[in-house]
Amino acid sequence: MGQISRGAEPPHLFQHAVQAAWPRVLAALAQDPAERARAAALVLRFELRHFDAQTRGQPLPAAEDPRSALAALALSSPDPAVFWWAWSTCQIAASPAACQHLSPAGWMERAPEEFISDAAHWLLWAGAEPAQAERAVAGMQLSSRFSPAPPVTPWVASVLPADLPPYLHVLLLLQAHGLDVARDGALNQGLAVITKHCRSPGLDRIGALHCRAAAETLERRSPSLLGLALSRRIGEVHGWPKQRQDAVHESVQTLTLAAGQVLPAHADPLACANVERTRKQLLDLAVHGEVAAFRRLAAPADKARAGPR
């Protein structure tokens, strides 16, 4: 009872069970009073349908594409997560006409205080408009926070049907997490753009100062391992001493090793002992970002190496 024997299940049993569960999850999100939950339902509906269409080698029919509704919601919503989701999904495949009304620059005009306050928004703009890299790097210095890309995983977790077995909860969360990771591409593109800009020769004094400050922002506040790693790439051409570069490199290596603890290669995510652990770690990743989550995972190992005092 409560245990699955791997290798004994019929082919595609888990895949079919997950596919059968998603409509219930999407329906619960669509009926939630929270606007972000309803937006998450639209995001997931598009991504799951798009993936299914790709698997079948067919384009997604326009009648099954919910991105027009998501774009309309983003244009009327003050919630940055709704814009972020609409913008990122509109970059996939042939997007509907409503997507043409979305842009990070337009969002900044509609909600300048909200936009300016988060370094991640400036990266989103740099990725969308690489020619604005210099302005985005300067804008990062105006930010008061650095948020991870908004995840759908916690919203999925909040509406998982109680009658589903725990292993299906984990499989649904793993799939939602995978979609969140794929959606991080918009942020990663922005990181690549500002790194290229800040490593280019010929920056003037002000530009170099902004790039040095951007490296420090990434080192201190980036929620992603890529952002932390790229802080070193920028810092090494803007006066960082070797000791500081090496410290960042070592931190990235340590956190990368800790990442393997989320779901070790030898671990069975469906084993009862791993279900709750995996669920908690996926939610920690979603809410706090890679750096914070992996630091918590690395902390026990650090204490063990330090030994008793």
Short mmCIF file of C-alpha atoms in Angstrom, two decimals:
data_model
loop_
_atom_site.label_atom_id
_atom_site.label_comp_id
_atom_site.label_asym_id
_atom_site.label_seq_id
_atom_site.Cartn_x
_atom_site.Cartn_y
_atom_site.Cartn_z
CA MET A 1 0.00 0.00 0.00
CA GLY A 2 1.42 3.41 -0.91
CA GLN A 3 4.36 1.89 -2.80
CA ILE A 4 4.94 1.65 -6.53
CA SER A 5 7.10 -1.12 -7.90
CA ARG A 6 9.20 0.43 -10.64
CA GLY A 7 9.36 -1.67 -13.77
CA ALA A 8 6.07 -3.45 -13.03
CA GLU A 9 3.76 -0.65 -14.18
CA PRO A 10 2.10 -0.78 -17.63
CA PRO A 11 3.85 1.38 -20.26
CA HIS A 12 3.00 5.07 -20.00
CA LEU A 13 0.93 4.53 -16.83
CA PHE A 14 2.37 7.60 -15.14
CA GLN A 15 2.14 9.72 -18.30
CA HIS A 16 -1.55 8.90 -18.75
CA ALA A 17 -2.29 9.50 -15.07
CA VAL A 18 -0.62 12.91 -15.17
CA GLN A 19 -2.41 13.88 -18.38
CA ALA A 20 -5.72 12.88 -16.81
CA ALA A 21 -5.00 14.99 -13.71
CA TRP A 22 -4.06 18.24 -15.47
CA PRO A 23 -7.63 19.23 -16.53
CA ARG A 24 -8.69 19.12 -12.86
CA VAL A 25 -5.74 21.31 -11.85
CA LEU A 26 -6.42 23.81 -14.64
CA ALA A 27 -10.12 23.97 -13.82
CA ALA A 28 -9.37 24.66 -10.15
CA LEU A 29 -6.95 27.45 -11.07
CA ALA A 30 -9.38 28.97 -13.58
CA GLN A 31 -12.06 29.17 -10.88
CA ASP A 32 -9.76 30.66 -8.25
CA PRO A 33 -10.63 34.25 -7.26
CA ALA A 34 -6.95 35.28 -7.42
CA GLU A 35 -6.05 36.89 -10.74
CA ARG A 36 -2.60 35.32 -10.73
CA ALA A 37 -4.13 31.85 -10.34
CA ARG A 38 -6.37 32.42 -13.36
CA ALA A 39 -3.38 33.69 -15.34
CA ALA A 40 -1.42 30.58 -14.30
CA ALA A 41 -4.25 28.44 -15.69
CA LEU A 42 -3.93 30.19 -19.07
CA VAL A 43 -0.13 29.83 -19.08
CA LEU A 44 -0.26 26.14 -18.29
CA ARG A 45 -3.09 25.49 -20.73
CA PHE A 46 -1.03 27.00 -23.54
CA GLU A 47 2.24 25.31 -22.60
CA LEU A 48 0.69 21.87 -22.20
CA ARG A 49 -1.25 22.17 -25.46
CA HIS A 50 1.81 23.52 -27.28
CA PHE A 51 3.92 20.61 -26.01
CA ASP A 52 1.24 18.12 -27.07
CA ALA A 53 1.02 19.69 -30.54
CA GLN A 54 4.81 19.53 -30.90
CA THR A 55 4.76 15.87 -29.88
CA ARG A 56 2.23 15.17 -32.62
CA GLY A 57 4.22 17.26 -35.11
CA GLN A 58 1.32 19.63 -35.68
CA PRO A 59 0.84 23.37 -35.07
CA LEU A 60 -1.42 24.40 -32.22
CA PRO A 61 -4.84 25.32 -33.68
CA ALA A 62 -5.68 28.99 -33.13
CA ALA A 63 -8.95 28.03 -31.42
CA GLU A 64 -6.96 26.17 -28.73
CA ASP A 65 -4.46 28.98 -28.12
CA PRO A 66 -5.28 30.89 -24.90
CA ARG A 67 -2.57 33.54 -25.34
CA SER A 68 -4.97 36.23 -26.61
CA ALA A 69 -6.88 36.00 -23.34
CA LEU A 70 -3.61 36.02 -21.38
CA ALA A 71 -2.30 39.08 -23.27
CA ALA A 72 -5.57 40.94 -22.64
CA LEU A 73 -5.31 40.12 -18.95
CA ALA A 74 -1.71 41.33 -18.84
CA LEU A 75 -2.62 44.66 -20.45
CA SER A 76 -5.21 45.37 -17.77
CA SER A 77 -3.40 43.90 -14.76
CA PRO A 78 -0.97 45.67 -12.39
CA ASP A 79 0.54 42.28 -11.48
CA PRO A 80 4.09 41.88 -12.93
CA ALA A 81 3.76 38.08 -12.91
CA VAL A 82 0.82 38.25 -15.31
CA PHE A 83 2.78 40.44 -17.73
CA TRP A 84 5.86 38.22 -17.40
CA TRP A 85 3.89 35.06 -18.20
CA ALA A 86 2.07 36.66 -21.12
CA TRP A 87 5.28 38.09 -22.55
CA SER A 88 7.25 34.84 -22.26
CA THR A 89 4.52 32.66 -23.78
CA CYS A 90 4.06 35.16 -26.61
CA GLN A 91 7.69 34.52 -27.62
CA ILE A 92 6.88 30.89 -28.43
CA ALA A 93 5.91 29.79 -31.94
CA ALA A 94 3.47 31.84 -34.01
CA SER A 95 1.79 34.14 -31.52
CA PRO A 96 -1.69 35.69 -31.90
CA ALA A 97 -2.13 39.34 -32.84
CA ALA A 98 -2.90 40.33 -29.25
CA CYS A 99 0.71 39.57 -28.33
CA GLN A 100 1.88 42.48 -30.48
CA HIS A 101 0.56 44.89 -27.85
CA LEU A 102 2.92 43.53 -25.20
CA SER A 103 6.45 44.79 -24.64
CA PRO A 104 8.66 45.42 -21.61
CA ALA A 105 9.02 49.06 -22.71
CA GLY A 106 5.25 49.45 -22.83
CA TRP A 107 4.95 47.86 -19.41
CA MET A 108 7.49 50.36 -18.04
CA GLU A 109 5.38 53.23 -19.40
CA ARG A 110 2.20 51.84 -17.81
CA ALA A 111 3.70 50.97 -14.41
CA PRO A 112 7.07 52.75 -14.08
CA GLU A 113 7.46 52.42 -10.30
CA GLU A 114 6.75 48.69 -10.35
CA PHE A 115 9.03 48.14 -13.34
CA ILE A 116 11.96 50.16 -12.02
CA SER A 117 11.95 48.52 -8.58
CA ASP A 118 13.00 45.04 -9.72
CA ALA A 119 16.34 44.23 -11.39
CA ALA A 120 14.72 41.24 -13.11
CA HIS A 121 12.46 43.58 -15.09
CA TRP A 122 15.48 45.41 -16.53
CA LEU A 123 16.95 42.05 -17.58
CA LEU A 124 13.67 41.14 -19.27
CA TRP A 125 13.86 44.41 -21.22
CA ALA A 126 17.50 43.84 -22.19
CA GLY A 127 16.63 40.38 -23.50
CA ALA A 128 13.72 41.75 -25.52
CA GLU A 129 15.64 44.77 -26.87
CA PRO A 130 19.41 44.14 -26.85
CA ALA A 131 20.02 47.64 -28.23
CA GLN A 132 18.82 48.95 -24.85
CA ALA A 133 21.48 47.02 -22.90
CA GLU A 134 23.27 50.15 -21.70
CA ARG A 135 20.05 51.68 -20.38
CA ALA A 136 19.03 48.39 -18.75
CA VAL A 137 22.39 48.07 -16.96
CA ALA A 138 22.02 51.62 -15.66
CA GLY A 139 18.42 50.93 -14.66
CA MET A 140 19.41 47.94 -12.55
CA GLN A 141 21.02 50.38 -10.11
CA LEU A 142 17.59 51.89 -9.42
CA SER A 143 16.11 48.57 -8.32
CA SER A 144 15.38 47.65 -4.71
CA ARG A 145 14.88 43.93 -5.24
CA PHE A 146 15.83 41.08 -7.60
CA SER A 147 13.00 38.58 -7.97
CA PRO A 148 13.10 35.12 -9.53
CA ALA A 149 11.01 34.71 -12.66
CA PRO A 150 7.44 34.23 -11.39
CA PRO A 151 6.68 30.50 -11.07
CA VAL A 152 3.46 28.58 -11.60
CA THR A 153 4.58 25.66 -9.42
CA PRO A 154 3.23 27.06 -6.10
CA TRP A 155 -0.14 27.69 -7.72
CA VAL A 156 -0.26 24.12 -8.99
CA ALA A 157 0.63 22.91 -5.49
CA SER A 158 -2.21 24.95 -4.00
CA VAL A 159 -4.92 23.18 -6.03
CA LEU A 160 -3.67 19.58 -6.27
CA PRO A 161 -6.67 17.27 -5.82
CA ALA A 162 -6.57 15.65 -2.40
CA ASP A 163 -7.77 12.30 -3.76
CA LEU A 164 -4.71 11.88 -6.03
CA PRO A 165 -1.91 9.68 -4.66
CA PRO A 166 1.21 11.51 -3.45
CA TYR A 167 3.37 10.22 -6.31
CA LEU A 168 1.06 11.94 -8.81
CA HIS A 169 1.37 15.18 -6.84
CA VAL A 170 5.14 14.94 -7.27
CA LEU A 171 4.92 14.20 -10.99
CA LEU A 172 2.60 17.18 -11.56
CA LEU A 173 4.93 19.46 -9.59
CA LEU A 174 7.97 18.15 -11.48
CA GLN A 175 6.27 18.95 -14.78
CA ALA A 176 5.21 22.41 -13.56
CA HIS A 177 8.79 23.03 -12.38
CA GLY A 178 10.13 22.00 -15.78
CA LEU A 179 7.83 24.53 -17.44
CA ASP A 180 8.99 27.21 -14.99
CA VAL A 181 12.63 26.45 -15.84
CA ALA A 182 11.91 26.66 -19.58
CA ARG A 183 10.22 30.03 -19.01
CA ASP A 184 13.40 31.34 -17.37
CA GLY A 185 14.81 31.68 -20.88
CA ALA A 186 13.59 35.28 -21.10
CA LEU A 187 15.58 36.22 -18.00
CA ASN A 188 18.63 34.24 -19.12
CA GLN A 189 18.60 36.05 -22.46
CA GLY A 190 18.74 39.36 -20.62
CA LEU A 191 21.68 38.14 -18.53
CA ALA A 192 23.53 37.18 -21.71
CA VAL A 193 22.85 40.58 -23.30
CA ILE A 194 24.13 42.64 -20.37
CA THR A 195 27.18 40.39 -19.94
CA LYS A 196 28.11 40.87 -23.60
CA HIS A 197 27.58 44.62 -23.27
CA CYS A 198 29.64 44.92 -20.09
CA ARG A 199 32.53 42.86 -21.49
CA SER A 200 32.70 44.85 -24.71
CA PRO A 201 35.68 47.19 -25.18
CA GLY A 202 35.25 50.91 -25.41
CA LEU A 203 32.80 51.54 -22.55
CA ASP A 204 33.05 55.08 -21.23
CA ARG A 205 33.72 55.75 -17.55
CA ILE A 206 30.04 55.98 -16.59
CA GLY A 207 29.23 52.82 -18.51
CA ALA A 208 32.06 50.96 -16.79
CA LEU A 209 30.84 52.13 -13.37
CA HIS A 210 27.33 50.92 -14.16
CA CYS A 211 28.67 47.55 -15.28
CA ARG A 212 30.74 47.15 -12.12
CA ALA A 213 27.63 47.94 -10.09
CA ALA A 214 25.63 45.42 -12.15
CA ALA A 215 28.23 42.74 -11.37
CA GLU A 216 27.87 43.49 -7.67
CA THR A 217 24.07 43.36 -7.93
CA LEU A 218 24.27 39.95 -9.58
CA GLU A 219 26.76 38.69 -7.02
CA ARG A 220 24.75 39.85 -4.00
CA ARG A 221 21.17 39.44 -5.16
CA SER A 222 20.81 37.24 -8.24
CA PRO A 223 18.27 34.47 -7.57
CA SER A 224 19.77 32.27 -10.29
CA LEU A 225 23.05 30.39 -10.50
CA LEU A 226 23.58 31.75 -14.01
CA GLY A 227 23.33 35.32 -12.72
CA LEU A 228 25.81 34.59 -9.94
CA ALA A 229 28.23 32.97 -12.39
CA LEU A 230 27.96 35.88 -14.83
CA SER A 231 28.73 38.38 -12.07
CA ARG A 232 32.26 36.97 -12.18
CA ARG A 233 32.42 37.25 -15.97
CA ILE A 234 31.56 40.95 -15.73
CA GLY A 235 33.61 41.63 -12.61
CA GLU A 236 36.80 40.16 -14.05
CA VAL A 237 36.94 42.92 -16.69
CA HIS A 238 35.92 45.68 -14.27
CA GLY A 239 38.54 45.49 -11.58
CA TRP A 240 37.50 42.58 -9.39
CA PRO A 241 40.55 41.11 -7.62
CA LYS A 242 41.31 37.44 -8.31
CA GLN A 243 40.36 36.49 -4.75
CA ARG A 244 36.84 37.78 -5.28
CA GLN A 245 36.54 36.06 -8.65
CA ASP A 246 37.69 32.78 -7.12
CA ALA A 247 35.22 33.10 -4.25
CA VAL A 248 32.30 33.49 -6.67
CA HIS A 249 33.54 30.55 -8.73
CA GLU A 250 33.77 28.37 -5.62
CA SER A 251 30.29 29.43 -4.52
CA VAL A 252 28.84 28.50 -7.92
CA GLN A 253 30.56 25.10 -7.77
CA THR A 254 29.26 24.43 -4.26
CA LEU A 255 25.71 25.40 -5.16
CA THR A 256 25.81 23.34 -8.35
CA LEU A 257 26.72 20.28 -6.29
CA ALA A 258 23.91 21.08 -3.86
CA ALA A 259 21.46 21.24 -6.78
CA GLY A 260 21.93 17.50 -7.22
CA GLN A 261 20.22 16.96 -3.88
CA VAL A 262 16.86 18.16 -5.19
CA LEU A 263 16.50 14.88 -7.06
CA PRO A 264 19.69 12.79 -6.97
CA ALA A 265 20.31 10.65 -10.05
CA HIS A 266 19.95 7.44 -8.02
CA ALA A 267 16.77 8.57 -6.23
CA ASP A 268 13.28 7.40 -7.10
CA PRO A 269 10.99 10.45 -6.99
CA LEU A 270 8.01 8.14 -6.55
CA ALA A 271 9.35 6.42 -3.45
CA CYS A 272 7.26 7.33 -0.41
CA ALA A 273 10.32 8.58 1.48
CA ASN A 274 11.10 11.10 -1.28
CA VAL A 275 7.66 12.49 -2.05
CA GLU A 276 7.39 15.13 0.69
CA ARG A 277 11.09 16.02 0.47
CA THR A 278 10.89 16.59 -3.29
CA ARG A 279 7.70 18.62 -2.96
CA LYS A 280 9.24 20.96 -0.38
CA GLN A 281 12.42 21.46 -2.39
CA LEU A 282 10.54 22.21 -5.62
CA LEU A 283 8.46 24.82 -3.82
CA ASP A 284 11.55 26.32 -2.19
CA LEU A 285 13.16 26.63 -5.63
CA ALA A 286 10.04 28.21 -7.09
CA VAL A 287 9.49 30.78 -4.35
CA HIS A 288 13.05 31.77 -3.42
CA GLY A 289 15.12 30.99 -6.54
CA GLU A 290 18.07 28.69 -7.11
CA VAL A 291 20.72 30.49 -5.09
CA ALA A 292 18.72 30.70 -1.85
CA ALA A 293 17.33 27.16 -2.19
CA PHE A 294 20.67 25.58 -2.99
CA ARG A 295 22.39 27.47 -0.17
CA ARG A 296 19.98 25.85 2.25
CA LEU A 297 20.77 22.45 0.77
CA ALA A 298 24.52 23.12 0.94
CA ALA A 299 24.40 24.34 4.56
CA PRO A 300 24.32 20.86 6.24
CA ALA A 301 27.32 19.74 4.18
CA ASP A 302 29.21 22.92 5.12
CA LYS A 303 28.52 22.30 8.82
CA ALA A 304 29.64 18.70 8.52
CA ARG A 305 32.94 19.74 6.91
CA ALA A 306 33.50 22.34 9.60
CA GLY A 307 33.10 19.68 12.33
CA PRO A 308 32.45 20.31 16.01
CA ARG A 309 33.85 23.47 17.54
#
